[in-house]
Coordinates of C-alpha atoms in Angstrom, one line a residue:
M1 CA 105.4 83.8 95.8
K2 CA 104.4 83.8 99.4
G3 CA 107.5 84.8 100.3
L4 CA 107.4 87.8 97.8
W5 CA 104.3 89.0 99.2
L6 CA 105.7 88.8 103.2
H7 CA 108.1 90.4 102.1
I8 CA 106.0 93.3 100.4
V9 CA 103.9 93.2 103.6
R10 CA 106.6 93.3 106.0
T11 CA 108.5 96.8 104.7
Y12 CA 104.7 98.4 104.6
L13 CA 104.3 97.8 107.9
R14 CA 107.8 98.8 108.8
V15 CA 107.1 101.6 107.1
G16 CA 103.8 102.6 108.6
L17 CA 105.2 101.6 112.0
F18 CA 107.6 104.1 112.3
F19 CA 105.4 107.3 111.2
Y20 CA 102.8 105.3 114.0
F21 CA 105.1 105.4 116.9
K22 CA 107.1 108.1 118.3
K23 CA 109.8 105.2 118.7
I24 CA 110.0 101.9 118.5
E25 CA 113.2 99.9 120.7
V26 CA 114.3 96.7 120.6
A27 CA 116.0 94.8 123.4
N28 CA 117.9 91.5 123.2
A29 CA 116.9 90.6 119.7
K30 CA 119.8 88.7 118.9
V31 CA 118.8 85.7 121.2
V32 CA 116.1 84.5 118.4
P33 CA 118.3 82.0 116.8
E34 CA 117.5 82.9 112.6
S35 CA 116.2 79.3 112.1
G36 CA 115.4 75.9 113.7
P37 CA 111.9 75.7 115.6
V38 CA 110.7 78.7 117.6
L39 CA 107.7 79.6 120.1
F40 CA 107.2 83.2 121.0
L41 CA 104.7 83.7 124.0
A42 CA 104.2 87.4 124.9
N43 CA 101.7 89.5 126.4
H44 CA 99.2 90.4 125.0
Q45 CA 97.8 94.4 126.2
N46 CA 97.3 96.5 122.7
A47 CA 95.1 93.9 120.2
L48 CA 96.6 93.0 116.9
L49 CA 99.7 95.6 117.4
D50 CA 101.3 93.5 119.4
A51 CA 101.3 90.6 116.6
L52 CA 102.8 93.2 114.2
L53 CA 105.1 94.4 116.3
I54 CA 107.0 91.0 116.9
A55 CA 106.7 90.2 113.0
T56 CA 108.6 93.1 111.8
T57 CA 111.3 93.0 115.0
T58 CA 112.3 90.1 114.0
K59 CA 114.3 88.1 111.1
R60 CA 111.9 85.7 111.0
F61 CA 108.7 84.8 109.5
S62 CA 106.7 84.0 111.8
Y63 CA 103.0 81.8 112.2
F64 CA 100.0 83.7 114.7
L65 CA 97.3 82.0 116.6
T66 CA 94.8 84.1 116.8
R67 CA 91.3 85.3 118.5
A68 CA 89.2 82.8 115.9
S69 CA 86.2 85.9 115.4
V70 CA 88.6 88.0 113.8
F71 CA 88.0 85.5 110.4
N72 CA 84.1 85.3 110.0
K73 CA 84.1 87.8 106.9
P74 CA 85.8 85.3 104.1
I75 CA 87.7 88.3 102.4
V76 CA 89.3 89.2 105.8
S77 CA 90.0 85.6 106.3
K78 CA 91.9 85.4 103.1
V79 CA 94.1 88.0 104.2
L80 CA 94.3 86.9 107.4
Q81 CA 95.5 82.6 106.4
S82 CA 97.9 84.8 103.6
L83 CA 99.5 86.4 106.6
Q84 CA 100.5 82.9 108.4
M85 CA 98.0 83.7 110.9
L86 CA 96.0 81.0 112.2
P87 CA 92.3 80.7 114.0
V88 CA 92.2 79.4 117.3
Y89 CA 88.6 79.3 119.3
R90 CA 88.1 80.2 123.2
V91 CA 85.4 79.1 125.1
R92 CA 83.6 82.6 124.0
D93 CA 83.3 81.5 120.8
G94 CA 81.1 77.9 121.8
W95 CA 82.1 74.8 123.4
S96 CA 81.3 73.6 119.9
N97 CA 83.5 75.5 117.8
L98 CA 86.5 74.3 120.7
S99 CA 87.4 70.7 119.2
K100 CA 88.5 73.1 115.8
N101 CA 91.3 73.6 118.2
N102 CA 92.6 70.6 117.6
S103 CA 93.8 70.3 114.5
I104 CA 94.9 74.0 114.8
F105 CA 97.4 72.1 117.5
T106 CA 98.5 69.5 115.4
K107 CA 99.6 71.9 112.5
S108 CA 101.3 73.9 114.9
S109 CA 103.2 70.9 115.7
K110 CA 104.0 70.1 111.9
L111 CA 105.1 73.9 111.2
L112 CA 107.6 73.3 114.5
N113 CA 109.2 70.8 113.1
D114 CA 110.0 72.5 110.2
G115 CA 111.9 74.6 111.6
E116 CA 109.0 77.3 111.3
A117 CA 108.6 80.0 114.2
I118 CA 104.6 80.7 115.9
V119 CA 103.8 83.4 118.2
I120 CA 101.1 83.1 120.9
F121 CA 99.5 85.3 123.3
P122 CA 99.6 83.0 126.6
E123 CA 97.8 85.1 128.9
G124 CA 94.6 84.4 126.0
S125 CA 93.0 87.5 125.8
H126 CA 94.1 91.1 124.9
N127 CA 93.8 93.7 128.6
I128 CA 95.3 96.7 128.6
K129 CA 96.3 96.7 132.1
R130 CA 100.3 96.5 132.6
T131 CA 100.4 93.4 134.5
I132 CA 101.1 89.8 133.6
R133 CA 97.8 87.7 133.9
P134 CA 98.2 83.5 134.8
L135 CA 98.5 81.5 131.9
S136 CA 96.5 79.2 129.6
K137 CA 98.1 75.7 129.2
G138 CA 97.4 76.5 125.3
F139 CA 101.3 77.1 124.6
T140 CA 101.8 73.8 126.8
R141 CA 99.9 71.6 124.9
I142 CA 101.9 72.8 121.7
V143 CA 104.8 71.8 123.0
F144 CA 104.0 68.4 124.7
E145 CA 101.8 67.1 121.5
T146 CA 104.6 68.2 119.6
L147 CA 107.6 66.2 121.2
D148 CA 105.4 63.8 121.5
T149 CA 104.8 63.4 117.7
F150 CA 108.3 64.2 117.2
P151 CA 110.4 63.2 120.0
D152 CA 113.3 64.4 117.8
I153 CA 113.2 67.8 118.0
K154 CA 114.8 70.8 120.9
I155 CA 111.6 73.5 120.3
Y156 CA 113.3 77.3 121.3
V157 CA 110.6 79.1 123.9
I158 CA 111.3 82.6 123.6
P159 CA 109.3 84.9 126.4
V160 CA 108.5 88.1 125.0
G161 CA 107.6 91.3 127.3
L162 CA 105.4 94.2 125.1
S163 CA 105.8 97.8 127.2
F164 CA 103.5 100.4 125.7
Q165 CA 104.2 104.1 127.4
H166 CA 100.7 104.6 126.5
A167 CA 98.6 101.9 124.7
E168 CA 95.3 104.1 123.1
K169 CA 97.2 107.4 122.6
F170 CA 98.7 109.1 120.0
S171 CA 102.4 108.6 119.3
D172 CA 103.4 106.1 121.1
S173 CA 106.4 104.3 122.2
T174 CA 106.9 100.9 122.8
L175 CA 109.7 98.8 123.8
I176 CA 109.7 94.8 122.3
N177 CA 111.8 92.8 124.9
F178 CA 112.9 89.3 124.3
G179 CA 113.4 87.0 126.8
M180 CA 116.3 84.7 127.5
P181 CA 115.5 81.0 125.0
I182 CA 114.4 78.3 127.0
Q183 CA 115.5 75.1 125.7
V184 CA 112.6 71.9 125.7
D185 CA 113.1 68.5 123.8
D186 CA 111.8 64.7 125.2
K187 CA 113.2 65.6 128.4
L188 CA 110.2 66.9 129.5
L189 CA 108.2 64.1 128.9
H190 CA 109.3 61.6 131.8
D191 CA 106.7 64.0 134.0
K192 CA 104.4 65.7 131.7
N193 CA 102.4 67.6 134.8
Q194 CA 105.7 68.9 136.8
S195 CA 107.5 70.0 133.7
M196 CA 104.2 71.5 132.3
L197 CA 103.6 73.8 135.6
R198 CA 107.5 74.6 135.4
L199 CA 107.5 75.5 132.1
K200 CA 104.8 77.9 133.2
D201 CA 106.2 79.0 135.6
E202 CA 109.6 80.1 134.1
V203 CA 107.8 81.7 130.6
S204 CA 105.3 84.0 133.8
R205 CA 108.7 84.5 135.6
Q206 CA 110.5 85.6 132.3
L207 CA 107.8 87.9 131.3
R208 CA 106.5 90.0 135.0
Q209 CA 111.0 91.0 134.1
L210 CA 110.4 91.4 130.5
T211 CA 107.6 93.9 130.7
V212 CA 106.0 96.1 133.7
H213 CA 103.9 94.0 135.9
I214 CA 101.7 95.6 138.5
E215 CA 100.3 93.0 140.9
G216 CA 96.7 93.0 140.8
D217 CA 95.3 94.1 145.0
N218 CA 96.6 97.5 144.6
Y219 CA 97.1 97.7 140.9
D220 CA 95.0 101.0 140.9
T221 CA 97.1 102.7 143.7
V222 CA 100.5 101.5 142.0
L223 CA 99.5 102.9 138.6
E224 CA 98.7 106.3 139.6
K225 CA 101.3 106.4 141.8
L226 CA 103.8 105.2 138.9
K227 CA 101.7 108.3 136.6
I228 CA 102.5 111.2 139.4
L229 CA 105.7 109.9 139.4
Q230 CA 106.4 110.3 135.2
V231 CA 108.0 106.6 134.9
D232 CA 108.9 105.8 131.8
F233 CA 107.0 102.6 131.1
T234 CA 109.2 101.5 128.1
K235 CA 112.0 100.5 131.2
P236 CA 109.7 98.0 132.7
E237 CA 113.6 96.8 135.1
D238 CA 113.1 100.7 136.1
V239 CA 109.8 100.5 137.2
N240 CA 109.1 97.6 138.3
E241 CA 112.3 98.7 141.0
C242 CA 110.7 101.5 141.7
I243 CA 107.4 99.9 142.5
S244 CA 109.6 96.8 144.6
K245 CA 111.2 99.6 146.5
D246 CA 108.1 100.9 147.5
F247 CA 109.0 104.3 144.8
T248 CA 111.9 105.6 146.6
S249 CA 113.6 105.1 143.6
C250 CA 112.0 106.1 140.5
K251 CA 113.2 107.7 137.4
K252 CA 111.5 110.6 135.3
K253 CA 110.3 110.1 132.0
Q254 CA 112.7 113.2 130.0
V255 CA 110.7 116.1 129.7
N256 CA 109.8 117.0 125.5
K257 CA 111.3 120.1 125.2
Y258 CA 109.4 120.2 121.9
I259 CA 105.7 119.5 122.8
V260 CA 104.7 122.8 121.7
L261 CA 106.1 122.4 118.5
K262 CA 105.0 118.7 118.1
R263 CA 101.5 119.8 119.5
L264 CA 101.5 122.6 116.2
A265 CA 102.6 120.4 114.0
K266 CA 99.9 117.4 114.7
A267 CA 97.4 120.1 114.4
L268 CA 98.5 121.2 110.8
L269 CA 98.8 117.6 110.1
I270 CA 94.8 116.7 111.0
I271 CA 94.2 119.6 108.7
H272 CA 96.4 118.5 105.6
L273 CA 94.5 114.7 106.6
I274 CA 91.4 116.0 107.3
V275 CA 88.8 113.3 105.6
P276 CA 91.0 110.4 106.7
Y277 CA 90.8 111.9 110.2
V278 CA 87.2 113.0 110.2
I279 CA 86.0 109.4 109.7
W280 CA 88.9 108.0 111.8
K281 CA 86.6 110.3 114.7
K282 CA 83.7 110.9 113.9
G283 CA 83.3 107.1 111.9
V284 CA 85.6 104.3 113.0
Q285 CA 86.6 105.6 116.8
P286 CA 83.4 106.3 118.8
K287 CA 82.3 102.1 117.8
I288 CA 85.3 101.1 119.6
K289 CA 83.8 99.0 121.9
E290 CA 87.4 97.2 123.6
V291 CA 90.0 100.3 124.8
E292 CA 92.6 97.3 123.4
F293 CA 91.3 98.4 119.8
T294 CA 91.9 102.1 119.8
S295 CA 95.6 101.9 118.2
T296 CA 95.0 98.7 115.9
F297 CA 91.9 100.6 114.4
R298 CA 93.9 104.4 114.4
F299 CA 97.1 102.7 112.6
A300 CA 94.9 100.7 110.2
I301 CA 93.2 104.1 109.3
A302 CA 96.6 105.4 108.6
I303 CA 97.6 102.4 106.5
T304 CA 95.1 102.5 103.9
L305 CA 92.8 105.5 104.0
V306 CA 95.9 108.2 104.4
P307 CA 97.8 106.5 101.6
I308 CA 94.4 106.9 99.3
F309 CA 93.9 110.3 100.0
M310 CA 97.3 112.1 99.9
I311 CA 97.0 110.0 96.1
V312 CA 93.6 111.5 95.7
M313 CA 95.5 115.0 96.7
L314 CA 98.3 114.4 94.5
L315 CA 96.9 114.0 91.6
I316 CA 94.1 116.8 92.4
L317 CA 96.9 119.2 92.9
A318 CA 98.7 118.2 89.8
M319 CA 96.0 117.9 87.8
T320 CA 94.8 121.5 88.9
L321 CA 97.5 123.3 89.3
H322 CA 100.8 121.9 89.0
I323 CA 103.4 119.1 89.8
K324 CA 105.5 121.0 92.0
F325 CA 102.2 121.9 93.7
A326 CA 101.6 118.4 94.0
M327 CA 104.7 117.6 95.3
L328 CA 104.3 120.0 97.9
Y329 CA 102.0 119.0 99.2
I330 CA 103.5 115.7 99.6
L331 CA 106.2 116.7 101.2
T332 CA 104.5 118.3 103.7
V333 CA 102.9 115.4 104.7
F334 CA 105.6 113.4 105.5
V335 CA 107.6 116.5 107.3
L336 CA 103.9 117.1 109.5
A337 CA 104.3 113.8 110.5
L338 CA 107.6 113.2 111.1
L339 CA 107.6 116.3 113.3
A340 CA 104.4 115.2 115.2
V341 CA 105.5 112.0 116.2
K342 CA 108.5 111.7 117.0
L343 CA 109.3 115.2 118.1

């Protein structure tokens, strides 16, 4: 039943993400082993959407180490746990709660020994900035605890770069870029401190190549130049080269020739989905305190309230007019959605 539930949820999420993103590009997914212990380490710009994109673009049913604060409500906690999400506590959750991470790390080691895949965001928090921040040591603790407990195990550590054209807006484009697997075994135990530093450095190095990385000193200036040059942020190799060569070799993103039609379709789509749109625009969006949550909450509205509203409209039109008008409404919404998102 658990496997069936995960298949249903993943399929539904894939459909939702298809209608939410203009383009979802996956690079180097073939490097991901179909079985055996895998530790995915991804940068974290876009709150829950980061996890959903990884979950729906690999063949693995991964476990996700997730900030504990989202597990506060019992019903939400049960749903998240059914989706293989495990709570991780941070300092801001209170010093007394940090000890609870011990059991999560132990469980993670057992999962890896059972050949499962785990996703961790080693930056420790989300941040919309296009930069790779210093990595926390949590993932190395899991690696070394697993090697200590199960010395015969071989773990594949795979960095994952997530890039967004404009993470907080709709519709967006994204790249999920899988890096080269780093195989770790009990040889790392010979000198833990040095091995930990080398592993963190290698993961950080790959992440800086797999997504757009702007150094912190002149971040705002560099970002503004890149926006003026209209670069494609879903092409991290090109953008990073542009930065390294002092903006002398920058490639512009393709101009959207259908922007007028796209805007018209979006306006008509809002009219056809006016109730969910008003709930989002007036009820939900103004309450979002962190910009990183904007897309996550918008997507949540899209995959929950929008289908419910469409079903209600289908029933109303079928009962008051005719089934053909109801079906015409549904078809119109799907066509408008495709035009508004994919153009």
